[in-house]
Short mmCIF file of C-alpha atoms in Angstrom, two decimals:
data_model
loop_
_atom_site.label_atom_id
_atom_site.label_comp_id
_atom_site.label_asym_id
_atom_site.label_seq_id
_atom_site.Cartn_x
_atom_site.Cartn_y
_atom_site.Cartn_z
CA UNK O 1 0.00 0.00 0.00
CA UNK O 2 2.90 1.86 0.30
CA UNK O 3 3.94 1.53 -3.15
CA UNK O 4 0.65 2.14 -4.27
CA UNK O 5 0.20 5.63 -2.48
CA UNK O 6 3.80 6.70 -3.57
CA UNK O 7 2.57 5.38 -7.18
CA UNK O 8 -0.14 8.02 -6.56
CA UNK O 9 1.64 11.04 -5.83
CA UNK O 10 3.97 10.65 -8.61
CA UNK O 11 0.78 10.62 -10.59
CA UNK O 12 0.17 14.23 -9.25
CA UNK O 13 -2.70 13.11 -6.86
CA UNK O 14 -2.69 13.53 -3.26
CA UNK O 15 -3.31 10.43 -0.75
CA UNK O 16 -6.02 11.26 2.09
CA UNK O 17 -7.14 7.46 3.12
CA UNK O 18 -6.93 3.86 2.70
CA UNK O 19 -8.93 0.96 3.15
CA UNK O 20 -7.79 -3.04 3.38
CA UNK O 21 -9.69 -6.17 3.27
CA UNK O 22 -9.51 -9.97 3.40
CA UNK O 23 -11.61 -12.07 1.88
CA UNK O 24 -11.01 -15.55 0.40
CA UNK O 25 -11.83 -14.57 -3.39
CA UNK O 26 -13.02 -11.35 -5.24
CA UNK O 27 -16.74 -10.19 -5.23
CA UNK O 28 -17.38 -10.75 -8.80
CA UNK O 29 -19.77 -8.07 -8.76
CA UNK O 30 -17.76 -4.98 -7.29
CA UNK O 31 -14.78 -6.64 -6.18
CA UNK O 32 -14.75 -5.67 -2.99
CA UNK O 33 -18.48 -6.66 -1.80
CA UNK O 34 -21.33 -4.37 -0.70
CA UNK O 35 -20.64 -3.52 2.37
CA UNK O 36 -16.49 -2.34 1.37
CA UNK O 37 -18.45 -0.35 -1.24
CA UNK O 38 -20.41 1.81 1.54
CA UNK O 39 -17.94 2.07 3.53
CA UNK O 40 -14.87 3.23 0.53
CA UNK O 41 -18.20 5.83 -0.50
CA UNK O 42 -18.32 7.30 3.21
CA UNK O 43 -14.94 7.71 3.37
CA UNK O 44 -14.85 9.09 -0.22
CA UNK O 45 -17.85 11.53 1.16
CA UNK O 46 -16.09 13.13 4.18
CA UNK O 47 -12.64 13.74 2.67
CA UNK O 48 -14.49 15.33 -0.63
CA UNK O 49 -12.49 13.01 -3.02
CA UNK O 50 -12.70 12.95 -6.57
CA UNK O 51 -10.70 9.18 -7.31
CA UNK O 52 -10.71 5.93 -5.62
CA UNK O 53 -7.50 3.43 -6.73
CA UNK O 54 -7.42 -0.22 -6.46
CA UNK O 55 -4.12 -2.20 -6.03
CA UNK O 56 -5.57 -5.28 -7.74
CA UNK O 57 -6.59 -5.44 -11.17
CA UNK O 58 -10.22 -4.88 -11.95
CA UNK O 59 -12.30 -6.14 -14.69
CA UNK O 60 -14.05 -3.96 -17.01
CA UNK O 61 -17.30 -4.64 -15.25
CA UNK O 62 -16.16 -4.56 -11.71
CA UNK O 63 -14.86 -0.80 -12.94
CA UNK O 64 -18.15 0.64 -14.40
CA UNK O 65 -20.23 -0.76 -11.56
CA UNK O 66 -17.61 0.40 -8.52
CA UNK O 67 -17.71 3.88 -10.53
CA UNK O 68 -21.33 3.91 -10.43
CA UNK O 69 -21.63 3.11 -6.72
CA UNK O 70 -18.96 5.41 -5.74
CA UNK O 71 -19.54 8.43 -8.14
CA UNK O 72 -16.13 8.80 -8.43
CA UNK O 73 -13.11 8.40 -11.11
CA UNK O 74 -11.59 4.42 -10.06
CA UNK O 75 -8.43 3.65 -11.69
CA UNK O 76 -6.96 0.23 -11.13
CA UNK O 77 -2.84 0.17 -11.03
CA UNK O 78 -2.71 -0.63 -14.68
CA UNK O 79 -4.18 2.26 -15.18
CA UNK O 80 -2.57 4.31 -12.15
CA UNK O 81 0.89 2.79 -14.25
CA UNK O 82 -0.12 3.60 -17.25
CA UNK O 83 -1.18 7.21 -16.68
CA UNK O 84 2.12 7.74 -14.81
CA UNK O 85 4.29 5.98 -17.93
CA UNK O 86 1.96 8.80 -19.94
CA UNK O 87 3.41 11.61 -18.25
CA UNK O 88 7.08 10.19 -18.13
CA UNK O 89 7.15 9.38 -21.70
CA UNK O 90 9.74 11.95 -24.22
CA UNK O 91 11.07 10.40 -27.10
CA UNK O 92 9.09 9.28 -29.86
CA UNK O 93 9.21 5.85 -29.40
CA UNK O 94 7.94 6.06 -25.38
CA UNK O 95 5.29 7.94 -26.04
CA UNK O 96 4.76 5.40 -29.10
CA UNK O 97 5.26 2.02 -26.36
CA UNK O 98 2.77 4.03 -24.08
CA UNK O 99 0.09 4.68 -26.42
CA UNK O 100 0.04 1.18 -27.60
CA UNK O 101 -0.33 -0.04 -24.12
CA UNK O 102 -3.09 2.28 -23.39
CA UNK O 103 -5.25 1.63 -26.75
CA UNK O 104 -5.03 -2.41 -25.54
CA UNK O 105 -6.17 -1.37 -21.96
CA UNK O 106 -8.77 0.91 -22.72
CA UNK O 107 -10.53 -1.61 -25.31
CA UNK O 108 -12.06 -3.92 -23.10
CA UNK O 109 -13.68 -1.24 -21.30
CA UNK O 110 -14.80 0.60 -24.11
CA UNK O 111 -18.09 -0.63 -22.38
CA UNK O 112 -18.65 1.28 -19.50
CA UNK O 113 -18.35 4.56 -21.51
CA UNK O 114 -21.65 3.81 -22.94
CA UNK O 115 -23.17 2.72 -20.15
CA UNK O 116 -25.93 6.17 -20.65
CA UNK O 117 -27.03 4.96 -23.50
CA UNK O 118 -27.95 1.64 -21.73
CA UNK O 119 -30.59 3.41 -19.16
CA UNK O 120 -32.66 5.03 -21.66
CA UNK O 121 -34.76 1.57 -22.19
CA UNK O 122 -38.36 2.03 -23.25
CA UNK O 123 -37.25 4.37 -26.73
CA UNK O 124 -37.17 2.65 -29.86
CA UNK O 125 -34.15 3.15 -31.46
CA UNK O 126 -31.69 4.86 -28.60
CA UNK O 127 -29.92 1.54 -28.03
CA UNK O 128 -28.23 0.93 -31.80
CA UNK O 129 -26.64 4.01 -32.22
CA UNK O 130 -24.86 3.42 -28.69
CA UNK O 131 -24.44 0.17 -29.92
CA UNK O 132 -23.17 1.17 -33.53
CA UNK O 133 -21.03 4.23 -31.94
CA UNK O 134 -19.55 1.88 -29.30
CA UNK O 135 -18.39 -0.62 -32.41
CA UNK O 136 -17.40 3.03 -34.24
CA UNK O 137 -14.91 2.98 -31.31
CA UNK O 138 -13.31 -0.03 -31.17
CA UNK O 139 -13.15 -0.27 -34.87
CA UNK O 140 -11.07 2.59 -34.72
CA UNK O 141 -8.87 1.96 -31.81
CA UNK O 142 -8.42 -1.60 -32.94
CA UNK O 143 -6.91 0.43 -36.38
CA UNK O 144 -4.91 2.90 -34.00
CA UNK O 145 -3.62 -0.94 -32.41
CA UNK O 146 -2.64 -1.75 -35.82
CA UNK O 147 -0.85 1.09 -36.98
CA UNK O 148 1.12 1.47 -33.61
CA UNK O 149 2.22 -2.05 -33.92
CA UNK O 150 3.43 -1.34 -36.97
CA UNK O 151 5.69 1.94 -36.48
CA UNK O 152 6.78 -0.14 -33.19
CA UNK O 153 8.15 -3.12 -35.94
CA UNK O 154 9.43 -0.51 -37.51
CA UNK O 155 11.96 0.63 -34.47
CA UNK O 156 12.60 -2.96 -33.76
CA UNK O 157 14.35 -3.23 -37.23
CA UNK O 158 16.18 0.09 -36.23
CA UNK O 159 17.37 -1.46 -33.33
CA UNK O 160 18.34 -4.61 -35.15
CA UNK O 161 20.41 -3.26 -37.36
CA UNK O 162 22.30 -0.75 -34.98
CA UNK O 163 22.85 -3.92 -32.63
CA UNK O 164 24.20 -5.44 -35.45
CA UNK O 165 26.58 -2.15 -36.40
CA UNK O 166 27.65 -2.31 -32.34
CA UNK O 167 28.57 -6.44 -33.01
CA UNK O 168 29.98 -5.42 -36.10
CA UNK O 169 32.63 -2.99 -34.17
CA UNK O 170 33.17 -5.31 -31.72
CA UNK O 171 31.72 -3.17 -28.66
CA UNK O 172 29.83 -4.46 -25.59
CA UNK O 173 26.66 -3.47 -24.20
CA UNK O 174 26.23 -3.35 -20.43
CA UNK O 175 22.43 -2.53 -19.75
CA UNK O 176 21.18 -1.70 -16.19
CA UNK O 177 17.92 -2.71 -14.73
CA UNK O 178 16.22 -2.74 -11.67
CA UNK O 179 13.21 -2.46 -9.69
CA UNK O 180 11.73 1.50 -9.95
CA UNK O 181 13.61 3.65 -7.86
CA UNK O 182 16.93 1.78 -7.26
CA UNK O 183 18.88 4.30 -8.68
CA UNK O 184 19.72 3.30 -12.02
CA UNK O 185 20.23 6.86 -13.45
CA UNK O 186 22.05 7.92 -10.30
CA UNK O 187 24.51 4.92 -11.18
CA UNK O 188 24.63 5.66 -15.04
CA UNK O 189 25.19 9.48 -14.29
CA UNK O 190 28.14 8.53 -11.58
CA UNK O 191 30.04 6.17 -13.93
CA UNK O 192 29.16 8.14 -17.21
CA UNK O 193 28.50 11.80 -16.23
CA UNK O 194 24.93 11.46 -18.43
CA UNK O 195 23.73 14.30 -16.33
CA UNK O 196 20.01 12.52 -16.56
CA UNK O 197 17.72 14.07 -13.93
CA UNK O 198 17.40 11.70 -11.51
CA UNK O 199 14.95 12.08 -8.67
CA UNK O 200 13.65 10.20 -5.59
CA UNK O 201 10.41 9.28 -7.48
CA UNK O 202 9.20 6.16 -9.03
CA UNK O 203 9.61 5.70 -13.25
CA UNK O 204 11.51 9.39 -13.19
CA UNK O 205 13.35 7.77 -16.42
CA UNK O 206 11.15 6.03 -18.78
CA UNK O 207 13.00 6.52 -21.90
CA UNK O 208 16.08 4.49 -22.45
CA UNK O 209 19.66 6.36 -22.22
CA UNK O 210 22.84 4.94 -23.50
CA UNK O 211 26.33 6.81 -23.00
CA UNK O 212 29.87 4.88 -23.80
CA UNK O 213 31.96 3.95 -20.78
CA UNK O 214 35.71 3.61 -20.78
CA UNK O 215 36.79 0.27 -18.28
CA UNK O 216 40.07 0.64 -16.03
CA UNK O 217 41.42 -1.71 -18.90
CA UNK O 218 40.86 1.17 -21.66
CA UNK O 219 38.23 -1.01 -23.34
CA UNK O 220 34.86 0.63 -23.99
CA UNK O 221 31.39 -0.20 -24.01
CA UNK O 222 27.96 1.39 -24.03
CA UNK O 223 25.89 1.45 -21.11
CA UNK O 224 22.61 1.42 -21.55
CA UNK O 225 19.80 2.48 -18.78
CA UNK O 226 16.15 0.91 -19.14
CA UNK O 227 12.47 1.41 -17.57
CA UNK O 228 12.17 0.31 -13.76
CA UNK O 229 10.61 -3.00 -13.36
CA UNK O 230 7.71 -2.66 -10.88
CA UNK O 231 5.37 -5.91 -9.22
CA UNK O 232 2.47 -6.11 -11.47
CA UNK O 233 3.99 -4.55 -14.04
CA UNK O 234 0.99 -4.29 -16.59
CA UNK O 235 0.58 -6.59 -19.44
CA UNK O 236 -0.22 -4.09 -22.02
CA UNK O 237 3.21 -2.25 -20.95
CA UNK O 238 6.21 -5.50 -21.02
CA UNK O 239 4.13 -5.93 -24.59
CA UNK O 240 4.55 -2.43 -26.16
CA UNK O 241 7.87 -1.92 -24.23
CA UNK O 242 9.26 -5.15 -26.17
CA UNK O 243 11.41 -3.58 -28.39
CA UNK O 244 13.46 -1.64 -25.62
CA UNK O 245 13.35 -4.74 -23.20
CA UNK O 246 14.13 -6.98 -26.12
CA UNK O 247 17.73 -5.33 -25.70
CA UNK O 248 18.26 -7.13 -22.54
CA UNK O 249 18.63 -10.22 -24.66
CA UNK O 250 21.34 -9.12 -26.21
CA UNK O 251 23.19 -7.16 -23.77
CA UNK O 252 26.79 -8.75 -22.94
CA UNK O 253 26.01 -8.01 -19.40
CA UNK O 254 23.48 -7.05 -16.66
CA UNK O 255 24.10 -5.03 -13.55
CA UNK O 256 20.58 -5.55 -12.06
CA UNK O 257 20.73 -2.70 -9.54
CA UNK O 258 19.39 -3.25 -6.34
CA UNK O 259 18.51 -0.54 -3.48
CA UNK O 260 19.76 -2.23 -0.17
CA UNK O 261 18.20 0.31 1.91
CA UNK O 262 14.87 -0.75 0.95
CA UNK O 263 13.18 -3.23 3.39
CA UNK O 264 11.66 -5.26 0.70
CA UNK O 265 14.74 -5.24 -1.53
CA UNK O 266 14.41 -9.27 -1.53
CA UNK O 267 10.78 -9.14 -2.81
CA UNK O 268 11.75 -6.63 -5.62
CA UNK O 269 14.91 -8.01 -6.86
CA UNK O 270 11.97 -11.56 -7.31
CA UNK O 271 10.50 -9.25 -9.35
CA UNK O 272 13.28 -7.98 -11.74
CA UNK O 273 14.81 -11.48 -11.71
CA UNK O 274 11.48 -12.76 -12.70
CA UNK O 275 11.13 -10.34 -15.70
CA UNK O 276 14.50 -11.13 -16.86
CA UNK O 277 13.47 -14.88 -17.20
CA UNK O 278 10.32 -13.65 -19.01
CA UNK O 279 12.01 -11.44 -21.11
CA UNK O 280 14.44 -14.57 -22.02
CA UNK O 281 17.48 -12.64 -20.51
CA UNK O 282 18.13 -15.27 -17.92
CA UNK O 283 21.44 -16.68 -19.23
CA UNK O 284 22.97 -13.19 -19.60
CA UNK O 285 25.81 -12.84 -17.40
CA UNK O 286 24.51 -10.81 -14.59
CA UNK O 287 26.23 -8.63 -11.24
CA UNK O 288 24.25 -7.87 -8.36
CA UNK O 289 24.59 -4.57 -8.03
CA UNK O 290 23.63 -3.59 -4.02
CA UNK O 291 23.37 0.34 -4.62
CA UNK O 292 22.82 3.00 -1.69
CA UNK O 293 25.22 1.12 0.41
CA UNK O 294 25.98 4.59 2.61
CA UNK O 295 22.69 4.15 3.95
CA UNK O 296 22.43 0.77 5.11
CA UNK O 297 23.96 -0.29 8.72
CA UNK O 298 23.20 -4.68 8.30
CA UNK O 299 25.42 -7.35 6.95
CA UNK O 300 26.37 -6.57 3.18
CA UNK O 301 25.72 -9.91 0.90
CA UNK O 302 28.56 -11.26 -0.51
CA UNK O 303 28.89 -13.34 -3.49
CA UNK O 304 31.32 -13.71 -6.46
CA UNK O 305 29.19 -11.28 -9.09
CA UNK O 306 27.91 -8.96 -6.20
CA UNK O 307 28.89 -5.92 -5.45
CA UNK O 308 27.91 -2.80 -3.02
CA UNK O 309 27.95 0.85 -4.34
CA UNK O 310 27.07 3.87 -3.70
CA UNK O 311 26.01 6.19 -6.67
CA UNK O 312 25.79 9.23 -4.34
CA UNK O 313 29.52 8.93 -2.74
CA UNK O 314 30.76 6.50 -5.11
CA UNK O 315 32.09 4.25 -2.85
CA UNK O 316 32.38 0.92 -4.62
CA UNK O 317 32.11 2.10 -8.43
CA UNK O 318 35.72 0.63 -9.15
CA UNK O 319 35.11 -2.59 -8.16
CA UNK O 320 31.91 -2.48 -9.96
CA UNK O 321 33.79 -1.65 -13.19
CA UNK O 322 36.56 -4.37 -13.09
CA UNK O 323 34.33 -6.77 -12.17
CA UNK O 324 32.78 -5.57 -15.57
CA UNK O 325 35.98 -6.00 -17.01
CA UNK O 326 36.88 -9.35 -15.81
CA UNK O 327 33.63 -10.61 -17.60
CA UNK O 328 34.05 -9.52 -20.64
CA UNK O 329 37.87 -10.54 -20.73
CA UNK O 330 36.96 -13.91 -20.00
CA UNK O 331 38.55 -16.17 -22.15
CA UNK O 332 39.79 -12.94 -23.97
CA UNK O 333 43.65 -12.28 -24.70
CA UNK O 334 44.43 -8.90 -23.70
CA UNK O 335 47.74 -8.44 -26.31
CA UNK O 336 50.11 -6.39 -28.09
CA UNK O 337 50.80 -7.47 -31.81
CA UNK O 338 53.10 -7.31 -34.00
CA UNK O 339 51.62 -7.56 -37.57
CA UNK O 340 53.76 -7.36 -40.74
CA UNK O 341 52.69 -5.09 -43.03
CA UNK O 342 52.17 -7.97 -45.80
CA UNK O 343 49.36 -9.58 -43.65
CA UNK O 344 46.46 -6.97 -44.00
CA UNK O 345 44.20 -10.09 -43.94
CA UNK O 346 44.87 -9.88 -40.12
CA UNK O 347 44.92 -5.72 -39.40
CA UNK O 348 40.95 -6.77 -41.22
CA UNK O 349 40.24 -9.39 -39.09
CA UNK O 350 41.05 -7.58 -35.89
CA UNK O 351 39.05 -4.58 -37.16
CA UNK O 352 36.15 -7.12 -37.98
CA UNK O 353 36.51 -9.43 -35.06
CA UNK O 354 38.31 -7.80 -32.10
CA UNK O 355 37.87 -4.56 -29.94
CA UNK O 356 40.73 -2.70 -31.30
CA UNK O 357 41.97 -0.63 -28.42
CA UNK O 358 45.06 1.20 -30.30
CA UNK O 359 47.22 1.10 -33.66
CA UNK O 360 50.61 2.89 -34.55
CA UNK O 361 52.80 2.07 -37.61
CA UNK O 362 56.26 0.96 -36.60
CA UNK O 363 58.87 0.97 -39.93
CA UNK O 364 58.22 -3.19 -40.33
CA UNK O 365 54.52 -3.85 -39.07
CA UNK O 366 51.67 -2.40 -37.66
CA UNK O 367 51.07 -2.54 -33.78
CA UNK O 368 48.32 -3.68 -32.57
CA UNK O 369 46.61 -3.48 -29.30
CA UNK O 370 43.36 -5.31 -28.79
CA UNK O 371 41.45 -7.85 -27.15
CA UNK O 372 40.70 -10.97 -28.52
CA UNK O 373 38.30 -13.38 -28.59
CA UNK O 374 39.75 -17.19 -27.97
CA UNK O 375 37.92 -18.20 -31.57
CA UNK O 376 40.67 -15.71 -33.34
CA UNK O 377 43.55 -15.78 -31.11
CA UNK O 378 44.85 -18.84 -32.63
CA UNK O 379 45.66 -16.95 -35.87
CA UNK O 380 46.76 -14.03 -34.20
CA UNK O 381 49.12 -14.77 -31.54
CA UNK O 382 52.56 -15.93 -33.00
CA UNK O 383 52.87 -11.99 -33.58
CA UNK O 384 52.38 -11.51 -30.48
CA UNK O 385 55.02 -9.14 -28.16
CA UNK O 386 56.61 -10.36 -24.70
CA UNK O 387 54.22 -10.22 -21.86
CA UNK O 388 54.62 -6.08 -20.50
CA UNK O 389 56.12 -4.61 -24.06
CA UNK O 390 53.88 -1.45 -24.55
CA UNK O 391 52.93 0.23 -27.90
CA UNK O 392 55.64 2.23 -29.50
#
């Protein structure tokens, strides 16, 4: 309930009560049962207010009936998500994942915005143009569905083919996820200077941000930031967010950042790690990344692709990138060569194959630095110099 009132006020709305129940299974009716319903609508009464949120997700029915009752606005947290995702969106292609996700949410309930028409019985002929205006509707957004689908293919072939340009030049993606609110930005700006905005609110970034990195071994990569993960993350969203999440897939690594100082950091990092599998990220290599460290006083976890940062002090950040390092290295041969000038099959296949970290012309061959990948090595390394001998 917590989450769900801070989900509220970074919708712009302003919390003034709350109201729990148990019961076995949902009223199928209203959801929560007559007698919730009368008391939620006296409540609603003396604090004058104008929208009642759910935490669970209601059906179409249960919404137009519960908004009758109650004679207020009732969102459910799709919706409560989805209106916040609305407002976060700025690039083209958010505000294109957002729409999408709204058109398939607001379809079923198309419904209950007609529901006017449905109490003037007793006139011949009020009910089919309600009825012909309501299929008007869906006609239409089931076109907008279409078309957004479409442009959204459209990006994922963009994306394609730049991931394909970034395997081409040999340079690894590191993408950061997390639940909402662990302070991904705050790590990307303290290990990239991005300068993203980054506030103490949930979804502040929506729209993914990727800056290049340089690693204590001079290698470089992109890291790449992505939308918080949340628990009940809608449907409609993980759908039309596909093409940026997609990108998880094919990330070399994840640093799934974590806020420690969060009492329920167990149950959220179930969450991410459960979205990862979904997303069929799972065999990524991945570091826990325990951020916000300065504020915690328990027992740090320890394990062999963990590590504890702060993004605020930046305690921690260079372990955090070697361990990045190590990684990708693995298996790697970090090396100086020595190619002769009459084997420009090999300067290509380093360019092609290897992340070139530095080239100079000596008078008799070309010097390489570069790591390379074990598959390639074996054609590569009788040219290479003594262990320690540094480029010219």
């Amino acid at each position: 309930m917590d989450e769900l009132a801070a989900l509220v006020e970074t919708a712009g709305g302003e919390v003034v009560g709350r109201l729990l129940q148990n019961r076995p299974t949902p009223d199928p009716r209203s959801f929560i049962g007559d007698g919730k319903v009368q008391e939620l609508k006296h409540m609603i009464e003396v604090n004058g207010c104008d929208l009642a949120v759910f935490d669970n997700e209601l059906s179409p029915s249960q919404m137009r009936v519960l908004q009758e009752d109650l004679g207020v606005k009732v969102l459910d947290r799709s919706g409560l998500i989805l209106d916040i995702f609305a407002q976060r969106a700025q690039t083209s292609e958010g505000r294109l994942q957002v729409e999408l996700a709204q058109y398939k949410y607001l379809l079923p309930r198309l419904l209950g915005m007609w529901t006017h028409l449905e109490r003037q019985e007793g006139a011949i002929g009020t009910r089919g143009p309600g009825e012909t205006q309501l299929e008007s509707d869906r006609r239409h957004i089931r076109r907008k569905i279409q078309k957004l689908e479409e442009e959204l293919e459209a990006v994922r072939k963009v994306r394609s083919t730049q991931r394909r340009q970034r395997e081409k030049n040999a340079i690894p993606v590191v993408a950061l996820v997390g639940y909402t609110n662990a302070g991904k930005s705050s790590l990307l700006n303290a290990l990239t200077d991005a300068g993203i905005p980054a506030n103490n609110r949930l979804f502040d970034t929506l729209d993914t941000t990727t800056r290049h990195l340089r690693l204590p071994d001079t290698q470089e990569v992109l890291l790449s930031d992505t939308v918080g993960f949340i628990r009940h993350l809608p449907t409609q969203l993980v759908e039309a967010f596909k093409a940026t999440l997609e990108e998880l897939k094919y990330a070399d690594i994840l640093l799934h950042v974590i806020d420690i100082s969060n009492p329920d950091w167990m149950s959220q990092a179930e969450v991410v790690d459960n979205l990862i599998r979904e997303l069929g990220a799972e065999h990524t290599p991945c570091i826990r990344v325990f951020n916000k460290c300065d504020r915690y006083l328990g027992i740090l976890p320890r394990g062999e692709r963990t590590v504890c940062v702060s993004a605020r002090t930046g305690e921690g950040l260079p372990e955090l990138m070697a361990l990045v390092s190590e990684i990708l290295n693995k298996g790697k041969h970090h090396a100086v060569l020595r190619i002769p000038y009459q084997r420009g099959d090999l300067i290509d296949l380093l360019q092609r194959e290897a992340a070139v970290l530095n080239m100079e012309y000596a008078e008799d061959c070309t010097v390489v630095e570069a790591v390379v990948k074990p598959e390639i090595w074996g054609r590569v390394k009788d040219f290479a110099a003594p262990a320690g001998e540094d480029t010219p």
